[in-house]
Amino acid sequence: MPEGDTVLQTAARLHAALAGRVLTHADLRVPRFATADLSGRTVLDVTARGKHLLTRVEGGLTLHSHLRMDGAWRIYAPGERWRGGPGHQIRAVLANTDRTAVGYRLPVLELLRTSEESKAVGHLGPDLLGPDWNPGLAVERLLAAPDRPLGEALLDQRNLAGIGNVYKCELCFLARVTPWLPVCALPDGTLPRLVALAHRLLDANRERPTRTTTIRAERRPRPDPSAPVPGKRPLPPLRVQEPLYVYGRGGRPCLRCGTPIRKIDQEDRPTYWCPACQSGPTP
Ligand SMILES: [Zn+2]
């Protein structure tokens, strides 16, 4: 699922391709807006708000899209083959003389008045990558439902906007608690530190091609993970720097302690954790 940093990269690519140029062709392939014609209008800017993409167009209009689980915007040069998926998955085409942006499998695509964007995104909590990032407000919102499992609270975009399932799992690992621990049960001071860490991780990844949460290990020499830990069996040597601690690593050894990483669903989303490094309830 696209996370805040991916959406931000998409917004930056769309902005570079479209902003300041006149649309020579625009095609919205959703019934409600199929007759709306944006061609002849200049694209003013493309920006991300949480995981929402806002393409603002001359004349006070905003094309709002959301990538949800597997949506994508691809950008093509004239004559280049479109490779984002079969034609029936195309929801939007925005073209100028140099570039064509094609939106695939967009579950949300709507045309709004720019003055009414807040109807679409106003429910979002402070945006981790937005200019108005407000960590204090994010902590306050997370604490508003103190009994909620941390993993669910971090994913709720009304608390803070930008965390997807990958970061949810990684942040819980870094906080050394399970995603099922109620927010109020976090040790003192952990929540503000976790919120600050979320911001640092997303910010550090906004321009990286591969999302990584283990980057701190690159700065500081890490103990050899293959060295035997007392009481644990020795680990096979790591061949590559692992970009993530737990996400997608079910059954493989924890990078810290070697215990096999576990995987189970939380709110229908695959959730990974180390049963030795992370304390708290589990299903
Ligand atoms: Zn571990």
mmCIF file with all atom_site columns, N, CA, C and O in Angstrom, residues 58-103:
data_model
loop_
_atom_site.group_PDB
_atom_site.id
_atom_site.type_symbol
_atom_site.label_atom_id
_atom_site.label_alt_id
_atom_site.label_comp_id
_atom_site.label_asym_id
_atom_site.label_entity_id
_atom_site.label_seq_id
_atom_site.pdbx_PDB_ins_code
_atom_site.Cartn_x
_atom_site.Cartn_y
_atom_site.Cartn_z
_atom_site.occupancy
_atom_site.B_iso_or_equiv
_atom_site.pdbx_formal_charge
_atom_site.auth_seq_id
_atom_site.auth_comp_id
_atom_site.auth_asym_id
_atom_site.auth_atom_id
_atom_site.pdbx_PDB_model_num
ATOM 1   N N  . GLU A 1 58  ? -6.176  25.425 -13.247 1.00 0.00 ? 58  GLU A N  1
ATOM 2   C CA . GLU A 1 58  ? -6.685  26.772 -13.498 1.00 0.00 ? 58  GLU A CA 1
ATOM 3   C C  . GLU A 1 58  ? -8.222  26.774 -13.533 1.00 0.00 ? 58  GLU A C  1
ATOM 4   O O  . GLU A 1 58  ? -8.830  25.838 -14.053 1.00 0.00 ? 58  GLU A O  1
ATOM 5   N N  . GLY A 1 59  ? -8.801  27.819 -12.963 1.00 0.00 ? 59  GLY A N  1
ATOM 6   C CA . GLY A 1 59  ? -10.258 27.891 -12.945 1.00 0.00 ? 59  GLY A CA 1
ATOM 7   C C  . GLY A 1 59  ? -10.841 27.400 -11.628 1.00 0.00 ? 59  GLY A C  1
ATOM 8   O O  . GLY A 1 59  ? -12.044 27.170 -11.540 1.00 0.00 ? 59  GLY A O  1
ATOM 9   N N  . GLY A 1 60  ? -9.969  27.220 -10.610 1.00 0.00 ? 60  GLY A N  1
ATOM 10  C CA . GLY A 1 60  ? -10.477 26.870 -9.280  1.00 0.00 ? 60  GLY A CA 1
ATOM 11  C C  . GLY A 1 60  ? -10.918 25.423 -9.141  1.00 0.00 ? 60  GLY A C  1
ATOM 12  O O  . GLY A 1 60  ? -11.791 25.107 -8.334  1.00 0.00 ? 60  GLY A O  1
ATOM 13  N N  . LEU A 1 61  ? -10.313 24.538 -9.928  1.00 0.00 ? 61  LEU A N  1
ATOM 14  C CA . LEU A 1 61  ? -10.688 23.126 -9.827  1.00 0.00 ? 61  LEU A CA 1
ATOM 15  C C  . LEU A 1 61  ? -9.528  22.290 -9.291  1.00 0.00 ? 61  LEU A C  1
ATOM 16  O O  . LEU A 1 61  ? -8.360  22.590 -9.535  1.00 0.00 ? 61  LEU A O  1
ATOM 17  N N  . THR A 1 62  ? -9.870  21.239 -8.579  1.00 0.00 ? 62  THR A N  1
ATOM 18  C CA . THR A 1 62  ? -8.876  20.304 -8.052  1.00 0.00 ? 62  THR A CA 1
ATOM 19  C C  . THR A 1 62  ? -9.298  18.887 -8.410  1.00 0.00 ? 62  THR A C  1
ATOM 20  O O  . THR A 1 62  ? -10.439 18.492 -8.144  1.00 0.00 ? 62  THR A O  1
ATOM 21  N N  . LEU A 1 63  ? -8.379  18.163 -9.020  1.00 0.00 ? 63  LEU A N  1
ATOM 22  C CA . LEU A 1 63  ? -8.625  16.741 -9.255  1.00 0.00 ? 63  LEU A CA 1
ATOM 23  C C  . LEU A 1 63  ? -8.051  15.993 -8.058  1.00 0.00 ? 63  LEU A C  1
ATOM 24  O O  . LEU A 1 63  ? -6.843  16.023 -7.809  1.00 0.00 ? 63  LEU A O  1
ATOM 25  N N  . HIS A 1 64  ? -8.925  15.357 -7.309  1.00 0.00 ? 64  HIS A N  1
ATOM 26  C CA . HIS A 1 64  ? -8.531  14.654 -6.095  1.00 0.00 ? 64  HIS A CA 1
ATOM 27  C C  . HIS A 1 64  ? -8.433  13.166 -6.412  1.00 0.00 ? 64  HIS A C  1
ATOM 28  O O  . HIS A 1 64  ? -9.376  12.579 -6.938  1.00 0.00 ? 64  HIS A O  1
ATOM 29  N N  . SER A 1 65  ? -7.290  12.557 -6.120  1.00 0.00 ? 65  SER A N  1
ATOM 30  C CA . SER A 1 65  ? -7.185  11.105 -6.301  1.00 0.00 ? 65  SER A CA 1
ATOM 31  C C  . SER A 1 65  ? -6.525  10.486 -5.084  1.00 0.00 ? 65  SER A C  1
ATOM 32  O O  . SER A 1 65  ? -5.827  11.153 -4.317  1.00 0.00 ? 65  SER A O  1
ATOM 33  N N  . HIS A 1 66  ? -6.791  9.210  -4.903  1.00 0.00 ? 66  HIS A N  1
ATOM 34  C CA . HIS A 1 66  ? -6.213  8.466  -3.786  1.00 0.00 ? 66  HIS A CA 1
ATOM 35  C C  . HIS A 1 66  ? -5.781  7.119  -4.342  1.00 0.00 ? 66  HIS A C  1
ATOM 36  O O  . HIS A 1 66  ? -6.504  6.500  -5.114  1.00 0.00 ? 66  HIS A O  1
ATOM 37  N N  . LEU A 1 67  ? -4.604  6.677  -3.951  1.00 0.00 ? 67  LEU A N  1
ATOM 38  C CA . LEU A 1 67  ? -4.068  5.443  -4.539  1.00 0.00 ? 67  LEU A CA 1
ATOM 39  C C  . LEU A 1 67  ? -4.543  4.191  -3.806  1.00 0.00 ? 67  LEU A C  1
ATOM 40  O O  . LEU A 1 67  ? -4.466  3.092  -4.353  1.00 0.00 ? 67  LEU A O  1
ATOM 41  N N  . ARG A 1 68  ? -5.029  4.358  -2.572  1.00 0.00 ? 68  ARG A N  1
ATOM 42  C CA . ARG A 1 68  ? -5.426  3.207  -1.734  1.00 0.00 ? 68  ARG A CA 1
ATOM 43  C C  . ARG A 1 68  ? -4.427  2.075  -1.835  1.00 0.00 ? 68  ARG A C  1
ATOM 44  O O  . ARG A 1 68  ? -3.268  2.262  -1.584  1.00 0.00 ? 68  ARG A O  1
ATOM 45  N N  . MET A 1 69  ? -4.896  0.851  -2.190  1.00 0.00 ? 69  MET A N  1
ATOM 46  C CA . MET A 1 69  ? -4.005  -0.306 -2.096  1.00 0.00 ? 69  MET A CA 1
ATOM 47  C C  . MET A 1 69  ? -3.052  -0.418 -3.288  1.00 0.00 ? 69  MET A C  1
ATOM 48  O O  . MET A 1 69  ? -1.885  -0.691 -3.122  1.00 0.00 ? 69  MET A O  1
ATOM 49  N N  . ASP A 1 70  ? -3.550  -0.265 -4.501  1.00 0.00 ? 70  ASP A N  1
ATOM 50  C CA . ASP A 1 70  ? -2.628  -0.518 -5.617  1.00 0.00 ? 70  ASP A CA 1
ATOM 51  C C  . ASP A 1 70  ? -2.790  0.462  -6.781  1.00 0.00 ? 70  ASP A C  1
ATOM 52  O O  . ASP A 1 70  ? -2.398  0.163  -7.898  1.00 0.00 ? 70  ASP A O  1
ATOM 53  N N  . GLY A 1 71  ? -3.348  1.628  -6.487  1.00 0.00 ? 71  GLY A N  1
ATOM 54  C CA . GLY A 1 71  ? -3.431  2.633  -7.535  1.00 0.00 ? 71  GLY A CA 1
ATOM 55  C C  . GLY A 1 71  ? -2.050  3.206  -7.843  1.00 0.00 ? 71  GLY A C  1
ATOM 56  O O  . GLY A 1 71  ? -1.123  3.091  -7.052  1.00 0.00 ? 71  GLY A O  1
ATOM 57  N N  . ALA A 1 72  ? -1.923  3.820  -9.022  1.00 0.00 ? 72  ALA A N  1
ATOM 58  C CA . ALA A 1 72  ? -0.631  4.398  -9.393  1.00 0.00 ? 72  ALA A CA 1
ATOM 59  C C  . ALA A 1 72  ? -0.836  5.451  -10.473 1.00 0.00 ? 72  ALA A C  1
ATOM 60  O O  . ALA A 1 72  ? -1.771  5.356  -11.272 1.00 0.00 ? 72  ALA A O  1
ATOM 61  N N  . TRP A 1 73  ? 0.017   6.454  -10.454 1.00 0.00 ? 73  TRP A N  1
ATOM 62  C CA . TRP A 1 73  ? 0.107   7.391  -11.571 1.00 0.00 ? 73  TRP A CA 1
ATOM 63  C C  . TRP A 1 73  ? 1.425   7.125  -12.268 1.00 0.00 ? 73  TRP A C  1
ATOM 64  O O  . TRP A 1 73  ? 2.478   7.052  -11.624 1.00 0.00 ? 73  TRP A O  1
ATOM 65  N N  . ARG A 1 74  ? 1.376   6.983  -13.578 1.00 0.00 ? 74  ARG A N  1
ATOM 66  C CA . ARG A 1 74  ? 2.609   6.805  -14.353 1.00 0.00 ? 74  ARG A CA 1
ATOM 67  C C  . ARG A 1 74  ? 2.723   7.966  -15.332 1.00 0.00 ? 74  ARG A C  1
ATOM 68  O O  . ARG A 1 74  ? 1.704   8.496  -15.782 1.00 0.00 ? 74  ARG A O  1
ATOM 69  N N  . ILE A 1 75  ? 3.966   8.310  -15.652 1.00 0.00 ? 75  ILE A N  1
ATOM 70  C CA . ILE A 1 75  ? 4.194   9.424  -16.577 1.00 0.00 ? 75  ILE A CA 1
ATOM 71  C C  . ILE A 1 75  ? 4.953   8.921  -17.802 1.00 0.00 ? 75  ILE A C  1
ATOM 72  O O  . ILE A 1 75  ? 5.940   8.186  -17.662 1.00 0.00 ? 75  ILE A O  1
ATOM 73  N N  . TYR A 1 76  ? 4.473   9.294  -18.969 1.00 0.00 ? 76  TYR A N  1
ATOM 74  C CA . TYR A 1 76  ? 5.069   8.807  -20.206 1.00 0.00 ? 76  TYR A CA 1
ATOM 75  C C  . TYR A 1 76  ? 5.452   9.961  -21.130 1.00 0.00 ? 76  TYR A C  1
ATOM 76  O O  . TYR A 1 76  ? 4.797   11.007 -21.135 1.00 0.00 ? 76  TYR A O  1
ATOM 77  N N  . ALA A 1 77  ? 6.478   9.717  -21.907 1.00 0.00 ? 77  ALA A N  1
ATOM 78  C CA . ALA A 1 77  ? 6.860   10.658 -22.960 1.00 0.00 ? 77  ALA A CA 1
ATOM 79  C C  . ALA A 1 77  ? 5.993   10.342 -24.187 1.00 0.00 ? 77  ALA A C  1
ATOM 80  O O  . ALA A 1 77  ? 5.434   9.245  -24.291 1.00 0.00 ? 77  ALA A O  1
ATOM 81  N N  . PRO A 1 78  ? 5.910   11.299 -25.134 1.00 0.00 ? 78  PRO A N  1
ATOM 82  C CA . PRO A 1 78  ? 5.113   11.030 -26.339 1.00 0.00 ? 78  PRO A CA 1
ATOM 83  C C  . PRO A 1 78  ? 5.651   9.785  -27.054 1.00 0.00 ? 78  PRO A C  1
ATOM 84  O O  . PRO A 1 78  ? 6.855   9.613  -27.184 1.00 0.00 ? 78  PRO A O  1
ATOM 85  N N  . GLY A 1 79  ? 4.750   8.921  -27.457 1.00 0.00 ? 79  GLY A N  1
ATOM 86  C CA . GLY A 1 79  ? 5.156   7.731  -28.206 1.00 0.00 ? 79  GLY A CA 1
ATOM 87  C C  . GLY A 1 79  ? 5.602   6.569  -27.334 1.00 0.00 ? 79  GLY A C  1
ATOM 88  O O  . GLY A 1 79  ? 5.758   5.453  -27.831 1.00 0.00 ? 79  GLY A O  1
ATOM 89  N N  . GLU A 1 80  ? 5.816   6.817  -26.054 1.00 0.00 ? 80  GLU A N  1
ATOM 90  C CA . GLU A 1 80  ? 6.247   5.739  -25.160 1.00 0.00 ? 80  GLU A CA 1
ATOM 91  C C  . GLU A 1 80  ? 5.068   4.794  -24.900 1.00 0.00 ? 80  GLU A C  1
ATOM 92  O O  . GLU A 1 80  ? 3.923   5.220  -24.827 1.00 0.00 ? 80  GLU A O  1
ATOM 93  N N  . ARG A 1 81  ? 5.351   3.509  -24.776 1.00 0.00 ? 81  ARG A N  1
ATOM 94  C CA . ARG A 1 81  ? 4.271   2.555  -24.503 1.00 0.00 ? 81  ARG A CA 1
ATOM 95  C C  . ARG A 1 81  ? 3.790   2.692  -23.070 1.00 0.00 ? 81  ARG A C  1
ATOM 96  O O  . ARG A 1 81  ? 4.599   2.815  -22.156 1.00 0.00 ? 81  ARG A O  1
ATOM 97  N N  . TRP A 1 82  ? 2.492   2.662  -22.879 1.00 0.00 ? 82  TRP A N  1
ATOM 98  C CA . TRP A 1 82  ? 1.929   2.744  -21.524 1.00 0.00 ? 82  TRP A CA 1
ATOM 99  C C  . TRP A 1 82  ? 1.971   1.363  -20.896 1.00 0.00 ? 82  TRP A C  1
ATOM 100 O O  . TRP A 1 82  ? 1.356   0.428  -21.405 1.00 0.00 ? 82  TRP A O  1
ATOM 101 N N  . ARG A 1 83  ? 2.666   1.251  -19.771 1.00 0.00 ? 83  ARG A N  1
ATOM 102 C CA . ARG A 1 83  ? 2.870   -0.075 -19.205 1.00 0.00 ? 83  ARG A CA 1
ATOM 103 C C  . ARG A 1 83  ? 2.312   -0.250 -17.796 1.00 0.00 ? 83  ARG A C  1
ATOM 104 O O  . ARG A 1 83  ? 2.681   -1.164 -17.101 1.00 0.00 ? 83  ARG A O  1
ATOM 105 N N  . GLY A 1 84  ? 1.443   0.648  -17.385 1.00 0.00 ? 84  GLY A N  1
ATOM 106 C CA . GLY A 1 84  ? 0.966   0.573  -15.996 1.00 0.00 ? 84  GLY A CA 1
ATOM 107 C C  . GLY A 1 84  ? -0.123  -0.453 -15.748 1.00 0.00 ? 84  GLY A C  1
ATOM 108 O O  . GLY A 1 84  ? -0.494  -0.680 -14.604 1.00 0.00 ? 84  GLY A O  1
ATOM 109 N N  . GLY A 1 85  ? -0.625  -1.091 -16.794 1.00 0.00 ? 85  GLY A N  1
ATOM 110 C CA . GLY A 1 85  ? -1.701  -2.061 -16.613 1.00 0.00 ? 85  GLY A CA 1
ATOM 111 C C  . GLY A 1 85  ? -2.595  -2.042 -17.832 1.00 0.00 ? 85  GLY A C  1
ATOM 112 O O  . GLY A 1 85  ? -2.438  -1.195 -18.709 1.00 0.00 ? 85  GLY A O  1
ATOM 113 N N  . PRO A 1 86  ? -3.535  -3.001 -17.898 1.00 0.00 ? 86  PRO A N  1
ATOM 114 C CA . PRO A 1 86  ? -4.440  -3.044 -19.046 1.00 0.00 ? 86  PRO A CA 1
ATOM 115 C C  . PRO A 1 86  ? -5.298  -1.779 -19.132 1.00 0.00 ? 86  PRO A C  1
ATOM 116 O O  . PRO A 1 86  ? -5.532  -1.113 -18.123 1.00 0.00 ? 86  PRO A O  1
ATOM 117 N N  . GLY A 1 87  ? -5.744  -1.483 -20.338 1.00 0.00 ? 87  GLY A N  1
ATOM 118 C CA . GLY A 1 87  ? -6.480  -0.247 -20.592 1.00 0.00 ? 87  GLY A CA 1
ATOM 119 C C  . GLY A 1 87  ? -7.702  -0.054 -19.717 1.00 0.00 ? 87  GLY A C  1
ATOM 120 O O  . GLY A 1 87  ? -8.016  1.065  -19.321 1.00 0.00 ? 87  GLY A O  1
ATOM 121 N N  . HIS A 1 88  ? -8.369  -1.155 -19.362 1.00 0.00 ? 88  HIS A N  1
ATOM 122 C CA . HIS A 1 88  ? -9.595  -0.988 -18.572 1.00 0.00 ? 88  HIS A CA 1
ATOM 123 C C  . HIS A 1 88  ? -9.293  -0.539 -17.139 1.00 0.00 ? 88  HIS A C  1
ATOM 124 O O  . HIS A 1 88  ? -10.190 -0.172 -16.408 1.00 0.00 ? 88  HIS A O  1
ATOM 125 N N  . GLN A 1 89  ? -8.010  -0.565 -16.743 1.00 0.00 ? 89  GLN A N  1
ATOM 126 C CA . GLN A 1 89  ? -7.658  -0.102 -15.395 1.00 0.00 ? 89  GLN A CA 1
ATOM 127 C C  . GLN A 1 89  ? -7.323  1.395  -15.368 1.00 0.00 ? 89  GLN A C  1
ATOM 128 O O  . GLN A 1 89  ? -7.070  1.952  -14.313 1.00 0.00 ? 89  GLN A O  1
ATOM 129 N N  . ILE A 1 90  ? -7.324  2.011  -16.549 1.00 0.00 ? 90  ILE A N  1
ATOM 130 C CA . ILE A 1 90  ? -6.993  3.441  -16.605 1.00 0.00 ? 90  ILE A CA 1
ATOM 131 C C  . ILE A 1 90  ? -8.203  4.258  -16.154 1.00 0.00 ? 90  ILE A C  1
ATOM 132 O O  . ILE A 1 90  ? -9.320  4.053  -16.629 1.00 0.00 ? 90  ILE A O  1
ATOM 133 N N  . ARG A 1 91  ? -7.972  5.151  -15.214 1.00 0.00 ? 91  ARG A N  1
ATOM 134 C CA . ARG A 1 91  ? -9.050  5.999  -14.704 1.00 0.00 ? 91  ARG A CA 1
ATOM 135 C C  . ARG A 1 91  ? -8.893  7.455  -15.151 1.00 0.00 ? 91  ARG A C  1
ATOM 136 O O  . ARG A 1 91  ? -9.860  8.200  -15.175 1.00 0.00 ? 91  ARG A O  1
ATOM 137 N N  . ALA A 1 92  ? -7.671  7.854  -15.437 1.00 0.00 ? 92  ALA A N  1
ATOM 138 C CA . ALA A 1 92  ? -7.472  9.261  -15.794 1.00 0.00 ? 92  ALA A CA 1
ATOM 139 C C  . ALA A 1 92  ? -6.273  9.408  -16.708 1.00 0.00 ? 92  ALA A C  1
ATOM 140 O O  . ALA A 1 92  ? -5.276  8.695  -16.574 1.00 0.00 ? 92  ALA A O  1
ATOM 141 N N  . VAL A 1 93  ? -6.390  10.336 -17.657 1.00 0.00 ? 93  VAL A N  1
ATOM 142 C CA . VAL A 1 93  ? -5.277  10.679 -18.539 1.00 0.00 ? 93  VAL A CA 1
ATOM 143 C C  . VAL A 1 93  ? -5.179  12.199 -18.560 1.00 0.00 ? 93  VAL A C  1
ATOM 144 O O  . VAL A 1 93  ? -6.171  12.890 -18.822 1.00 0.00 ? 93  VAL A O  1
ATOM 145 N N  . LEU A 1 94  ? -4.002  12.712 -18.223 1.00 0.00 ? 94  LEU A N  1
ATOM 146 C CA . LEU A 1 94  ? -3.766  14.162 -18.261 1.00 0.00 ? 94  LEU A CA 1
ATOM 147 C C  . LEU A 1 94  ? -2.512  14.375 -19.091 1.00 0.00 ? 94  LEU A C  1
ATOM 148 O O  . LEU A 1 94  ? -1.441  13.874 -18.743 1.00 0.00 ? 94  LEU A O  1
ATOM 149 N N  . ALA A 1 95  ? -2.659  15.104 -20.201 1.00 0.00 ? 95  ALA A N  1
ATOM 150 C CA . ALA A 1 95  ? -1.506  15.218 -21.094 1.00 0.00 ? 95  ALA A CA 1
ATOM 151 C C  . ALA A 1 95  ? -1.232  16.670 -21.462 1.00 0.00 ? 95  ALA A C  1
ATOM 152 O O  . ALA A 1 95  ? -2.159  17.481 -21.598 1.00 0.00 ? 95  ALA A O  1
ATOM 153 N N  . ASN A 1 96  ? 0.062   16.981 -21.615 1.00 0.00 ? 96  ASN A N  1
ATOM 154 C CA . ASN A 1 96  ? 0.453   18.221 -22.275 1.00 0.00 ? 96  ASN A CA 1
ATOM 155 C C  . ASN A 1 96  ? 1.316   17.822 -23.469 1.00 0.00 ? 96  ASN A C  1
ATOM 156 O O  . ASN A 1 96  ? 1.387   16.633 -23.809 1.00 0.00 ? 96  ASN A O  1
ATOM 157 N N  . THR A 1 97  ? 1.985   18.781 -24.079 1.00 0.00 ? 97  THR A N  1
ATOM 158 C CA . THR A 1 97  ? 2.686   18.426 -25.318 1.00 0.00 ? 97  THR A CA 1
ATOM 159 C C  . THR A 1 97  ? 3.899   17.529 -25.074 1.00 0.00 ? 97  THR A C  1
ATOM 160 O O  . THR A 1 97  ? 4.351   16.843 -25.978 1.00 0.00 ? 97  THR A O  1
ATOM 161 N N  . ASP A 1 98  ? 4.421   17.516 -23.828 1.00 0.00 ? 98  ASP A N  1
ATOM 162 C CA . ASP A 1 98  ? 5.637   16.745 -23.542 1.00 0.00 ? 98  ASP A CA 1
ATOM 163 C C  . ASP A 1 98  ? 5.420   15.487 -22.726 1.00 0.00 ? 98  ASP A C  1
ATOM 164 O O  . ASP A 1 98  ? 6.231   14.563 -22.770 1.00 0.00 ? 98  ASP A O  1
ATOM 165 N N  . ARG A 1 99  ? 4.383   15.477 -21.930 1.00 0.00 ? 99  ARG A N  1
ATOM 166 C CA . ARG A 1 99  ? 4.208   14.395 -20.971 1.00 0.00 ? 99  ARG A CA 1
ATOM 167 C C  . ARG A 1 99  ? 2.746   13.980 -20.895 1.00 0.00 ? 99  ARG A C  1
ATOM 168 O O  . ARG A 1 99  ? 1.844   14.806 -21.036 1.00 0.00 ? 99  ARG A O  1
ATOM 169 N N  . THR A 1 100 ? 2.545   12.687 -20.643 1.00 0.00 ? 100 THR A N  1
ATOM 170 C CA . THR A 1 100 ? 1.201   12.187 -20.391 1.00 0.00 ? 100 THR A CA 1
ATOM 171 C C  . THR A 1 100 ? 1.208   11.469 -19.046 1.00 0.00 ? 100 THR A C  1
ATOM 172 O O  . THR A 1 100 ? 2.019   10.565 -18.830 1.00 0.00 ? 100 THR A O  1
ATOM 173 N N  . ALA A 1 101 ? 0.344   11.903 -18.155 1.00 0.00 ? 101 ALA A N  1
ATOM 174 C CA . ALA A 1 101 ? 0.211   11.239 -16.858 1.00 0.00 ? 101 ALA A CA 1
ATOM 175 C C  . ALA A 1 101 ? -1.021  10.352 -16.924 1.00 0.00 ? 101 ALA A C  1
ATOM 176 O O  . ALA A 1 101 ? -2.104  10.792 -17.308 1.00 0.00 ? 101 ALA A O  1
ATOM 177 N N  . VAL A 1 102 ? -0.842  9.084  -16.563 1.00 0.00 ? 102 VAL A N  1
ATOM 178 C CA . VAL A 1 102 ? -1.939  8.117  -16.634 1.00 0.00 ? 102 VAL A CA 1
ATOM 179 C C  . VAL A 1 102 ? -2.171  7.548  -15.238 1.00 0.00 ? 102 VAL A C  1
ATOM 180 O O  . VAL A 1 102 ? -1.242  7.067  -14.603 1.00 0.00 ? 102 VAL A O  1
ATOM 181 N N  . GLY A 1 103 ? -3.414  7.657  -14.786 1.00 0.00 ? 103 GLY A N  1
ATOM 182 C CA . GLY A 1 103 ? -3.761  7.144  -13.457 1.00 0.00 ? 103 GLY A CA 1
ATOM 183 C C  . GLY A 1 103 ? -4.425  5.780  -13.577 1.00 0.00 ? 103 GLY A C  1
ATOM 184 O O  . GLY A 1 103 ? -5.430  5.636  -14.258 1.00 0.00 ? 103 GLY A O  1
#
